[in-house]
Coordinates of C-alpha atoms in Angstrom, one line a residue:
M1 CA 52.0 29.6 -37.7
A2 CA 52.1 26.6 -35.0
I3 CA 52.6 23.3 -33.8
D4 CA 49.4 21.4 -33.1
T5 CA 49.1 17.6 -32.6
V6 CA 51.9 15.8 -31.5
T7 CA 52.6 11.9 -30.7
L8 CA 55.8 11.2 -28.6
R9 CA 57.3 8.3 -26.8
S10 CA 58.7 7.9 -23.5
P11 CA 62.1 6.1 -22.7
F12 CA 61.3 3.1 -20.5
I13 CA 59.9 3.5 -17.0
S14 CA 59.3 1.5 -13.8
E15 CA 56.6 -0.9 -13.4
E16 CA 55.6 1.3 -10.3
L17 CA 55.5 4.4 -12.1
A18 CA 53.7 2.9 -14.9
K19 CA 50.7 1.7 -12.7
K20 CA 50.7 5.2 -11.1
I21 CA 50.4 6.9 -14.5
E22 CA 47.5 4.5 -15.1
Q23 CA 45.6 5.0 -12.3
Q24 CA 46.0 8.8 -12.3
S25 CA 45.2 9.4 -16.0
I26 CA 41.6 6.9 -15.6
L27 CA 41.0 9.1 -12.7
R28 CA 41.3 12.4 -14.2
Q29 CA 39.4 11.7 -16.9
K30 CA 36.3 11.0 -14.8
V31 CA 36.6 14.1 -12.8
D32 CA 36.7 15.9 -16.1
Q33 CA 33.3 14.1 -17.3
Q34 CA 31.5 15.1 -13.7
T35 CA 32.9 18.7 -14.0
G36 CA 32.4 19.8 -17.6
E37 CA 36.2 20.9 -17.5
V38 CA 37.6 19.6 -20.6
L39 CA 40.6 21.7 -21.1
H40 CA 43.0 18.9 -19.6
S41 CA 40.6 15.9 -19.9
F42 CA 42.5 12.5 -20.2
T43 CA 42.1 9.3 -21.9
T44 CA 43.7 6.1 -22.1
K45 CA 42.6 5.4 -25.7
S46 CA 43.7 6.9 -29.2
L47 CA 42.3 10.5 -29.8
E48 CA 39.2 10.4 -32.1
G49 CA 41.1 12.8 -34.8
S50 CA 43.3 15.9 -34.7
F51 CA 40.3 18.2 -33.4
D52 CA 39.9 16.0 -30.5
A53 CA 40.8 18.5 -27.1
R54 CA 41.9 15.5 -24.8
I55 CA 45.0 14.5 -23.8
S56 CA 45.7 10.5 -25.0
V57 CA 48.3 8.9 -22.1
K58 CA 49.0 5.4 -23.0
V59 CA 51.0 3.0 -21.1
E60 CA 52.3 0.1 -23.1
R61 CA 54.2 -2.9 -22.6
S62 CA 55.0 -4.0 -25.9
K63 CA 56.8 -2.8 -29.2
R64 CA 56.4 -4.1 -32.7
G65 CA 59.5 -6.3 -33.7
F66 CA 60.6 -7.9 -37.0
G67 CA 57.7 -9.3 -38.9
G68 CA 55.4 -7.1 -37.3
R69 CA 55.2 -9.2 -34.1
N70 CA 54.2 -7.5 -30.7
I71 CA 57.3 -8.0 -28.5
K72 CA 56.8 -7.6 -24.8
C73 CA 59.2 -4.9 -23.3
E74 CA 59.5 -2.7 -20.2
P75 CA 56.5 -0.1 -20.1
Y76 CA 56.7 3.2 -21.8
V77 CA 54.3 6.2 -22.5
T78 CA 52.6 7.1 -25.5
L79 CA 51.6 10.8 -25.2
E80 CA 49.3 12.3 -28.0
C81 CA 47.4 15.8 -27.7
S82 CA 47.2 19.4 -29.6
V83 CA 49.7 21.0 -27.7
H84 CA 48.2 24.4 -29.3
K85 CA 45.0 23.4 -27.4
Q86 CA 46.6 22.7 -24.2
L87 CA 48.2 26.2 -24.0
M88 CA 45.4 28.4 -25.3
G89 CA 42.2 26.3 -24.6
H90 CA 41.7 26.4 -28.7
N91 CA 43.7 26.6 -31.8
V92 CA 42.0 29.3 -34.2
Y93 CA 44.9 31.5 -33.7
G94 CA 48.6 32.1 -32.1
G95 CA 49.7 28.9 -30.9
P96 CA 53.8 27.5 -30.4
E97 CA 56.1 27.5 -33.1
H98 CA 59.3 26.6 -31.4
F99 CA 59.7 22.7 -31.1
Q100 CA 61.9 21.6 -28.5
T101 CA 60.9 24.4 -26.1
T102 CA 57.2 23.3 -26.7
M103 CA 57.7 19.8 -25.9
V104 CA 59.6 20.5 -22.6
W105 CA 56.7 22.4 -21.4
L106 CA 53.9 19.9 -22.7
V107 CA 55.5 16.8 -20.7
E108 CA 56.3 19.0 -17.7
K109 CA 52.7 20.0 -17.5
V110 CA 51.2 16.6 -18.3
G111 CA 53.5 15.2 -15.5
E112 CA 52.2 18.1 -13.1
W113 CA 48.7 17.7 -14.1
L114 CA 48.8 14.1 -13.6
G115 CA 50.9 14.4 -10.2
V116 CA 53.9 12.0 -11.6
P117 CA 57.5 12.8 -12.4
L118 CA 57.9 12.0 -16.5
P119 CA 61.1 11.6 -18.1
S120 CA 62.7 14.7 -19.4
A121 CA 61.2 15.7 -23.0
L122 CA 64.2 15.6 -24.7
L123 CA 64.6 12.0 -24.2
W124 CA 61.4 11.2 -25.6
E125 CA 60.7 9.9 -29.3
V126 CA 58.9 12.1 -32.1
L127 CA 56.1 10.1 -33.8
R128 CA 54.2 12.7 -35.3
V129 CA 54.2 16.9 -35.8
D130 CA 51.6 18.5 -37.3
W131 CA 52.4 22.1 -38.6
A132 CA 49.5 24.3 -39.4
E133 CA 49.1 27.5 -41.3
V134 CA 45.8 30.1 -41.4
F135 CA 44.9 32.3 -44.0
V136 CA 42.3 34.8 -43.5
L137 CA 39.6 35.4 -46.1
P138 CA 37.1 38.2 -46.6
S139 CA 34.3 35.9 -45.5
E140 CA 33.2 32.2 -44.9
Q141 CA 31.9 32.1 -48.1
A142 CA 35.3 33.0 -49.6
V143 CA 36.9 30.1 -47.6
K144 CA 34.4 27.4 -49.1
A145 CA 34.5 29.0 -52.3
W146 CA 38.2 28.4 -52.5
I147 CA 37.7 24.9 -50.9
G148 CA 35.2 24.0 -53.0
G149 CA 37.2 25.2 -56.5
L150 CA 39.9 22.8 -55.8
Q151 CA 39.9 20.2 -58.5
L152 CA 42.3 17.2 -57.2
G153 CA 40.4 14.1 -58.6
E154 CA 40.8 11.0 -56.3
K155 CA 44.7 11.2 -56.4
C156 CA 47.0 13.7 -55.7
A157 CA 50.7 13.4 -55.8
R158 CA 50.3 9.7 -54.7
K159 CA 47.9 10.6 -51.9
D160 CA 44.3 9.7 -51.7
V161 CA 42.0 12.6 -51.7
Q162 CA 38.9 12.8 -49.6
T163 CA 36.5 15.7 -49.8
Y164 CA 34.0 17.0 -47.1
G165 CA 31.8 19.1 -49.3
K166 CA 33.0 22.9 -49.3
Q167 CA 34.4 22.7 -45.7
G168 CA 37.5 20.5 -46.2
V169 CA 39.9 18.2 -48.2
F170 CA 42.1 15.6 -47.0
L171 CA 45.1 14.4 -48.8
K172 CA 46.4 11.1 -46.9
G173 CA 49.6 9.7 -47.5
E174 CA 52.2 7.2 -46.0
S175 CA 54.7 9.6 -44.9
T176 CA 52.8 13.0 -44.9
C177 CA 48.9 14.2 -44.8
V178 CA 47.6 17.3 -45.9
K179 CA 44.4 19.2 -44.7
Y180 CA 43.0 22.2 -46.1
Y181 CA 39.4 23.1 -44.3
H182 CA 37.1 26.1 -43.2
K183 CA 38.0 26.4 -39.4
G184 CA 34.7 28.0 -38.6
S185 CA 32.8 24.9 -39.4
E186 CA 35.3 22.7 -37.7
F187 CA 35.4 24.8 -34.8
C188 CA 31.4 25.0 -34.2
K189 CA 30.9 21.2 -34.6
H190 CA 34.2 20.2 -32.0
D191 CA 35.5 23.4 -29.6
R192 CA 32.4 25.6 -29.5
Q193 CA 30.4 24.1 -26.5
R194 CA 33.9 23.1 -24.7
V195 CA 35.1 26.8 -25.1
I196 CA 31.7 28.2 -23.5
K197 CA 31.9 26.0 -20.6
V198 CA 35.5 27.0 -20.1
F199 CA 35.6 30.7 -21.2
G200 CA 31.9 31.8 -21.5
E201 CA 29.7 32.9 -24.6
A202 CA 31.4 36.2 -25.2
E203 CA 34.9 34.6 -26.0
A204 CA 33.1 31.9 -28.0
E205 CA 31.5 34.0 -30.3
R206 CA 34.6 36.1 -31.0
L207 CA 36.7 33.0 -31.7
Q208 CA 34.0 31.6 -34.0
K209 CA 33.9 35.1 -35.7
L210 CA 37.8 34.8 -36.3
A211 CA 37.4 31.0 -37.5
D212 CA 34.8 31.9 -40.0
Q213 CA 37.2 33.8 -41.9
I214 CA 40.2 31.2 -41.7
L215 CA 41.0 28.8 -44.2
R216 CA 43.5 26.3 -42.1
A217 CA 46.1 24.3 -43.8
E218 CA 47.7 21.4 -41.7
V219 CA 50.8 18.9 -42.4
E220 CA 50.8 16.1 -40.5
I221 CA 54.3 14.6 -40.2
R222 CA 54.1 10.9 -39.7
T223 CA 56.3 8.7 -38.2
K224 CA 57.5 6.8 -41.4
K225 CA 58.8 10.6 -42.7
L226 CA 60.6 11.2 -39.4
R227 CA 62.2 7.9 -39.3
D228 CA 63.4 8.2 -43.1
D229 CA 64.8 11.6 -42.6
Y230 CA 66.6 10.6 -39.4
G231 CA 67.6 7.1 -40.4
H232 CA 65.8 6.5 -36.9
Q233 CA 62.9 7.4 -35.0
P234 CA 64.4 10.9 -33.7
L235 CA 64.3 12.2 -30.1
V236 CA 63.0 15.7 -29.4
S237 CA 66.4 16.9 -28.8
E238 CA 67.4 15.9 -32.4
V239 CA 64.2 17.6 -34.0
T240 CA 65.0 21.4 -34.8
D241 CA 62.4 24.0 -35.8
E242 CA 63.9 23.8 -39.4

Protein backbone atom coordinates (compact mmCIF):
# COMPACT_ATOMS: atom_id res chain seq x y z
CA MET A 1 0.00 0.00 0.00
CA ALA A 2 2.35 2.76 1.15
CA ILE A 3 5.46 4.03 2.84
CA ASP A 4 4.60 5.66 6.16
CA THR A 5 7.08 6.72 8.85
CA VAL A 6 10.69 7.20 7.78
CA THR A 7 13.88 8.30 9.54
CA LEU A 8 16.72 9.84 7.52
CA ARG A 9 20.14 11.20 8.48
CA SER A 10 21.74 13.94 6.40
CA PRO A 11 25.35 14.33 5.33
CA PHE A 12 27.44 16.75 7.41
CA ILE A 13 26.37 20.39 7.06
CA SER A 14 27.91 23.73 7.96
CA GLU A 15 27.47 25.20 11.44
CA GLU A 16 25.79 28.22 9.84
CA LEU A 17 23.14 26.06 8.19
CA ALA A 18 22.73 24.00 11.37
CA LYS A 19 21.94 27.09 13.45
CA LYS A 20 19.45 28.34 10.87
CA ILE A 21 17.65 24.98 10.83
CA GLU A 22 17.49 24.97 14.63
CA GLN A 23 16.04 28.48 14.69
CA GLN A 24 13.48 27.82 11.96
CA SER A 25 12.25 24.49 13.34
CA ILE A 26 11.67 26.01 16.79
CA LEU A 27 9.90 29.08 15.36
CA ARG A 28 7.69 27.00 13.09
CA GLN A 29 6.68 24.83 16.03
CA LYS A 30 5.53 27.90 17.99
CA VAL A 31 3.59 29.32 15.04
CA ASP A 32 1.74 26.05 14.56
CA GLN A 33 0.74 25.89 18.23
CA GLN A 34 -0.76 29.38 18.06
CA THR A 35 -2.73 28.95 14.84
CA GLY A 36 -3.83 25.34 15.25
CA GLU A 37 -2.25 24.40 11.90
CA VAL A 38 -0.70 21.00 12.53
CA LEU A 39 -0.11 19.51 9.10
CA HIS A 40 3.45 20.79 9.01
CA SER A 41 4.25 21.21 12.68
CA PHE A 42 7.92 20.78 13.56
CA THR A 43 9.54 19.51 16.73
CA THR A 44 13.18 19.30 17.72
CA LYS A 45 12.41 16.23 19.87
CA SER A 46 11.76 12.61 18.93
CA LEU A 47 8.23 11.76 17.83
CA GLU A 48 5.89 10.32 20.43
CA GLY A 49 5.09 7.37 18.14
CA SER A 50 4.28 6.42 14.56
CA PHE A 51 0.88 8.12 15.02
CA ASP A 52 2.54 11.53 15.56
CA ALA A 53 1.70 13.93 12.70
CA ARG A 54 4.60 16.29 13.43
CA ILE A 55 7.96 16.41 11.66
CA SER A 56 10.96 15.83 13.88
CA VAL A 57 14.01 17.83 12.73
CA LYS A 58 16.97 17.41 15.04
CA VAL A 59 20.39 18.96 14.49
CA GLU A 60 22.99 16.73 16.10
CA ARG A 61 26.70 17.20 16.67
CA SER A 62 27.83 13.80 17.87
CA LYS A 63 27.72 10.20 16.67
CA ARG A 64 28.04 6.94 18.50
CA GLY A 65 31.51 5.48 18.07
CA PHE A 66 33.17 2.22 19.04
CA GLY A 67 32.24 1.07 22.52
CA GLY A 68 28.96 2.97 22.37
CA ARG A 69 30.52 6.31 23.32
CA ASN A 70 29.33 9.52 21.69
CA ILE A 71 32.00 11.29 19.65
CA LYS A 72 31.75 14.96 18.62
CA CYS A 73 31.48 15.60 14.89
CA GLU A 74 30.32 18.18 12.36
CA PRO A 75 26.59 18.94 12.53
CA TYR A 76 24.03 16.84 10.67
CA VAL A 77 20.23 16.53 10.63
CA THR A 78 18.02 13.62 11.66
CA LEU A 79 14.60 13.87 9.99
CA GLU A 80 11.65 11.69 11.03
CA CYS A 81 7.97 11.83 10.09
CA SER A 82 5.01 10.03 8.57
CA VAL A 83 5.59 10.96 4.95
CA HIS A 84 2.09 9.64 4.19
CA LYS A 85 0.54 12.24 6.52
CA GLN A 86 2.71 15.02 5.12
CA LEU A 87 1.48 14.21 1.60
CA MET A 88 -2.22 13.73 2.31
CA GLY A 89 -2.92 15.07 5.79
CA HIS A 90 -3.89 11.56 6.98
CA ASN A 91 -2.85 7.95 6.45
CA VAL A 92 -6.22 6.21 6.23
CA TYR A 93 -5.72 5.21 2.58
CA GLY A 94 -3.55 6.02 -0.42
CA GLY A 95 -0.01 7.16 0.15
CA PRO A 96 3.38 6.92 -1.59
CA GLU A 97 4.85 3.65 -2.88
CA HIS A 98 8.06 4.68 -4.67
CA PHE A 99 10.80 5.15 -2.08
CA GLN A 100 13.45 7.32 -3.73
CA THR A 101 10.94 9.66 -5.41
CA THR A 102 9.10 10.05 -2.11
CA MET A 103 12.26 10.81 -0.13
CA VAL A 104 13.30 13.46 -2.67
CA TRP A 105 9.86 15.08 -2.31
CA LEU A 106 10.06 14.94 1.50
CA VAL A 107 13.51 16.49 1.89
CA GLU A 108 12.76 19.21 -0.66
CA LYS A 109 9.43 20.04 1.02
CA VAL A 110 10.93 20.16 4.52
CA GLY A 111 13.63 22.49 3.22
CA GLU A 112 10.94 24.65 1.59
CA TRP A 113 8.79 24.75 4.74
CA LEU A 114 11.80 25.68 6.89
CA GLY A 115 13.17 28.09 4.30
CA VAL A 116 16.61 26.44 4.24
CA PRO A 117 18.59 24.60 1.52
CA LEU A 118 18.95 20.97 2.62
CA PRO A 119 21.41 18.50 1.04
CA SER A 120 20.13 16.28 -1.78
CA ALA A 121 17.86 13.54 -0.44
CA LEU A 122 19.80 10.88 -2.35
CA LEU A 123 22.79 11.51 -0.04
CA TRP A 124 20.88 10.96 3.21
CA GLU A 125 21.27 7.71 5.17
CA VAL A 126 18.15 5.60 5.75
CA LEU A 127 17.64 4.65 9.41
CA ARG A 128 14.03 3.45 9.30
CA VAL A 129 11.23 2.76 6.84
CA ASP A 130 7.66 1.68 7.72
CA TRP A 131 5.65 -0.18 5.09
CA ALA A 132 1.89 -0.37 5.61
CA GLU A 133 -0.90 -2.50 4.15
CA VAL A 134 -4.62 -2.00 4.79
CA PHE A 135 -7.39 -4.57 4.69
CA VAL A 136 -11.00 -3.37 4.45
CA LEU A 137 -13.27 -5.70 6.45
CA PRO A 138 -17.08 -5.66 6.61
CA SER A 139 -17.28 -3.72 9.88
CA GLU A 140 -15.48 -2.38 12.94
CA GLN A 141 -16.62 -5.47 14.82
CA ALA A 142 -15.01 -7.71 12.20
CA VAL A 143 -11.66 -5.92 12.61
CA LYS A 144 -11.73 -6.22 16.39
CA ALA A 145 -12.81 -9.86 16.17
CA TRP A 146 -9.81 -10.63 13.96
CA ILE A 147 -7.40 -8.92 16.37
CA GLY A 148 -9.08 -10.47 19.40
CA GLY A 149 -8.82 -13.93 17.82
CA LEU A 150 -5.02 -13.85 17.62
CA GLN A 151 -3.36 -16.27 20.02
CA LEU A 152 0.26 -15.12 20.16
CA GLY A 153 1.28 -15.45 23.80
CA GLU A 154 4.16 -13.35 25.13
CA LYS A 155 6.61 -14.30 22.37
CA CYS A 156 6.15 -14.74 18.62
CA ALA A 157 9.06 -15.50 16.28
CA ARG A 158 11.54 -14.06 18.81
CA LYS A 159 9.50 -10.88 19.14
CA ASP A 160 7.97 -9.56 22.35
CA VAL A 161 4.18 -9.30 22.01
CA GLN A 162 2.17 -6.38 23.41
CA THR A 163 -1.61 -6.38 23.06
CA TYR A 164 -4.02 -3.44 23.35
CA GLY A 165 -7.36 -5.12 24.00
CA LYS A 166 -9.07 -5.86 20.69
CA GLN A 167 -7.72 -2.69 19.10
CA GLY A 168 -4.15 -3.71 18.32
CA VAL A 169 -1.13 -5.95 18.74
CA PHE A 170 2.54 -4.96 18.58
CA LEU A 171 5.38 -7.44 17.95
CA LYS A 172 8.68 -5.79 18.85
CA GLY A 173 12.06 -6.99 17.57
CA GLU A 174 15.60 -5.63 17.10
CA SER A 175 15.50 -5.68 13.28
CA THR A 176 11.79 -5.28 12.53
CA CYS A 177 8.59 -4.52 14.41
CA VAL A 178 5.14 -5.62 13.25
CA LYS A 179 1.84 -3.95 14.18
CA TYR A 180 -1.77 -4.90 13.47
CA TYR A 181 -4.45 -2.48 14.65
CA HIS A 182 -7.93 -1.09 14.12
CA LYS A 183 -7.38 2.11 12.16
CA GLY A 184 -10.69 3.62 13.27
CA SER A 185 -9.71 3.64 16.96
CA GLU A 186 -6.26 5.06 16.18
CA PHE A 187 -7.67 7.74 13.86
CA CYS A 188 -10.25 8.84 16.43
CA LYS A 189 -7.63 9.13 19.18
CA HIS A 190 -4.76 10.77 17.30
CA ASP A 191 -5.93 12.37 14.03
CA ARG A 192 -9.63 13.23 14.05
CA GLN A 193 -9.41 16.59 15.85
CA ARG A 194 -6.44 17.67 13.74
CA VAL A 195 -8.29 16.75 10.52
CA ILE A 196 -11.36 18.69 11.69
CA LYS A 197 -9.24 21.83 12.19
CA VAL A 198 -7.63 21.53 8.77
CA PHE A 199 -10.27 19.92 6.51
CA GLY A 200 -13.55 20.31 8.42
CA GLU A 201 -16.11 18.06 10.13
CA ALA A 202 -17.47 16.45 6.96
CA GLU A 203 -14.06 15.22 5.80
CA ALA A 204 -13.19 13.96 9.28
CA GLU A 205 -16.45 12.00 9.41
CA ARG A 206 -15.82 10.51 5.95
CA LEU A 207 -12.34 9.37 6.95
CA GLN A 208 -13.63 8.01 10.27
CA LYS A 209 -16.20 5.82 8.52
CA LEU A 210 -13.52 4.45 6.19
CA ALA A 211 -11.07 3.90 9.05
CA ASP A 212 -13.64 2.03 11.14
CA GLN A 213 -13.56 -0.85 8.62
CA ILE A 214 -9.79 -0.97 8.23
CA LEU A 215 -7.37 -3.49 9.67
CA ARG A 216 -3.95 -1.87 9.25
CA ALA A 217 -0.70 -3.84 9.19
CA GLU A 218 2.68 -2.11 9.47
CA VAL A 219 6.23 -3.41 9.32
CA GLU A 220 8.89 -1.13 10.76
CA ILE A 221 12.23 -1.85 9.11
CA ARG A 222 14.77 -0.66 11.66
CA THR A 223 18.35 0.61 11.50
CA LYS A 224 19.85 -2.80 12.31
CA LYS A 225 17.95 -4.58 9.52
CA LEU A 226 18.98 -2.00 6.93
CA ARG A 227 22.62 -2.08 8.06
CA ASP A 228 22.71 -5.90 8.09
CA ASP A 229 21.16 -6.16 4.61
CA TYR A 230 23.51 -3.63 2.99
CA GLY A 231 26.64 -4.14 5.09
CA HIS A 232 26.52 -0.44 6.00
CA GLN A 233 23.90 2.23 6.64
CA PRO A 234 22.43 2.67 3.13
CA LEU A 235 21.84 5.95 1.37
CA VAL A 236 18.46 6.85 -0.11
CA SER A 237 20.05 6.35 -3.54
CA GLU A 238 20.81 2.70 -2.63
CA VAL A 239 17.40 1.65 -1.32
CA THR A 240 15.10 0.33 -4.05
CA ASP A 241 11.38 -0.29 -3.87
CA GLU A 242 12.07 -4.03 -3.92
